[in-house]
Every structure is written in C-alpha cells, then in structure tokens.
C-alpha cells in the first residue's frame, strides 16, 4: 500500500510569527512546506532560503501550491487574506485573533462553510500541556485569577522575540485584549462551561495608540468569577493562572 501524499502547507506572512509557522511546517512529518508569501519579497526570499521552499509571488500562487495555509498577516488583513484563500480551496490556520471584528469573523465562518474547508484559530494555550492537565482536573470552579504580563520591548535573549530594541510588532495592530487577554478569556469560557452573565472591565492606553493594560471581571451564570489581568508594558514576563474549586486550588 503506497504512502499518502504529503500535506502541502504554506504561510501567508512570514514576519515575527509567520517565520515560526514556516519552520514548523518544514519539520513536520507528512508535511511539505510548499511555499511562502509576504508583501516584502526580500523577507519572503530570506525565509524560503532558510527552510528550502519556493517563494510565491501572490496569494493566488500560494493557494495553488498548497492544501493548507497559515494566515499570519497583520490582524486587520486577516479577513481579506482568508477570504481569498478559502475561495481558492485552501484549509486555513489563522493566527489569533481571528479578526479585528465579529463581523469579519462571521464572513470567514460563512466562507469556510460555503467552501467546505476547515478553519482553525491559533489559540495555542488550549494545547499547552499544563492547561490540558488542568482541564482534566477541573470540577465546578468558583474563582479564577490570571496574570498575563509582557514587556513592550521583549528580551533579546528569548529566541521567539524580536531583536533587541524592537517594539513587539503586534502592538501596532491590536490592543492588549486581542493580543494577550484573548487567551485567558477562551480558557475561562472552556473551563467554567457556563454563559457569561456580566462583564466589568477597564483598560488604558499608556505607551501605544491602543489599550496597553486591562482588567476584566467575568461573572458567569453559575456564580463563578474570573478576574483577568493583562499588560504589555510590564518590566517582566509573567503567565500565571490560579483556579479555586471545592477540592482545592490549581
């Protein structure tokens, strides 16, 4: 029996995050990195050379070469790029946030259904082994408190961050809620498993045109409360979850 053909994967946008999508596709078994596309041809050529794959001159060319494409363009372009790729028959992995608005998200969902294609959003924390462990041990949570803090200028010693002195490029496109808090909102919704009854929130712009620091208190219909804190102007990086339930604290 012959081996199935490798899945042909590509990346639309090979900047700060897109380069890692290309790197991982290039190493996954059963997957071929079939092409990359970027509005900066020099950047596309750099990543293509690094991971030994073709450069595609357009989204249309990328779609023709691929079965699945990671959409890692700036958030305001997610909808436009995704609709073109879905119309061309590609399955999509879209970096979070899915879109900049609910209306755009609805357009993508409708287009995916029409084309009979899969769309996955890159909410990577749902696949974090720690959170997967927590999901198995949660029983009727009563209170959740989270801290998700990041520096505006990342530490150059951390390999996944931009070079020293570079402001994280994501702050140019979205506020801290869509950048960071969206992870904790998604996790809280899944772990609590109850509709939200009330939201109390506050946020401020400090160093960028968008909200840089925010707090949200989510009160669920079953009485659980989640207190979510995020900042991207912190001096230190912190990712911390505390979940309280009758059996103890996780």
Coordinates of N, CA and C in Angstrom, one line a residue, residues 103 107 191:
X103 N -17.9 41.0 12.9 CA -18.4 41.0 11.5 C -17.5 40.3 10.5
X107 N -17.8 36.6 8.4 CA -17.5 36.4 7.0 C -16.6 35.2 6.7
X191 N -13.2 26.3 30.7 CA -13.1 25.6 32.0 C -14.3 25.8 32.8

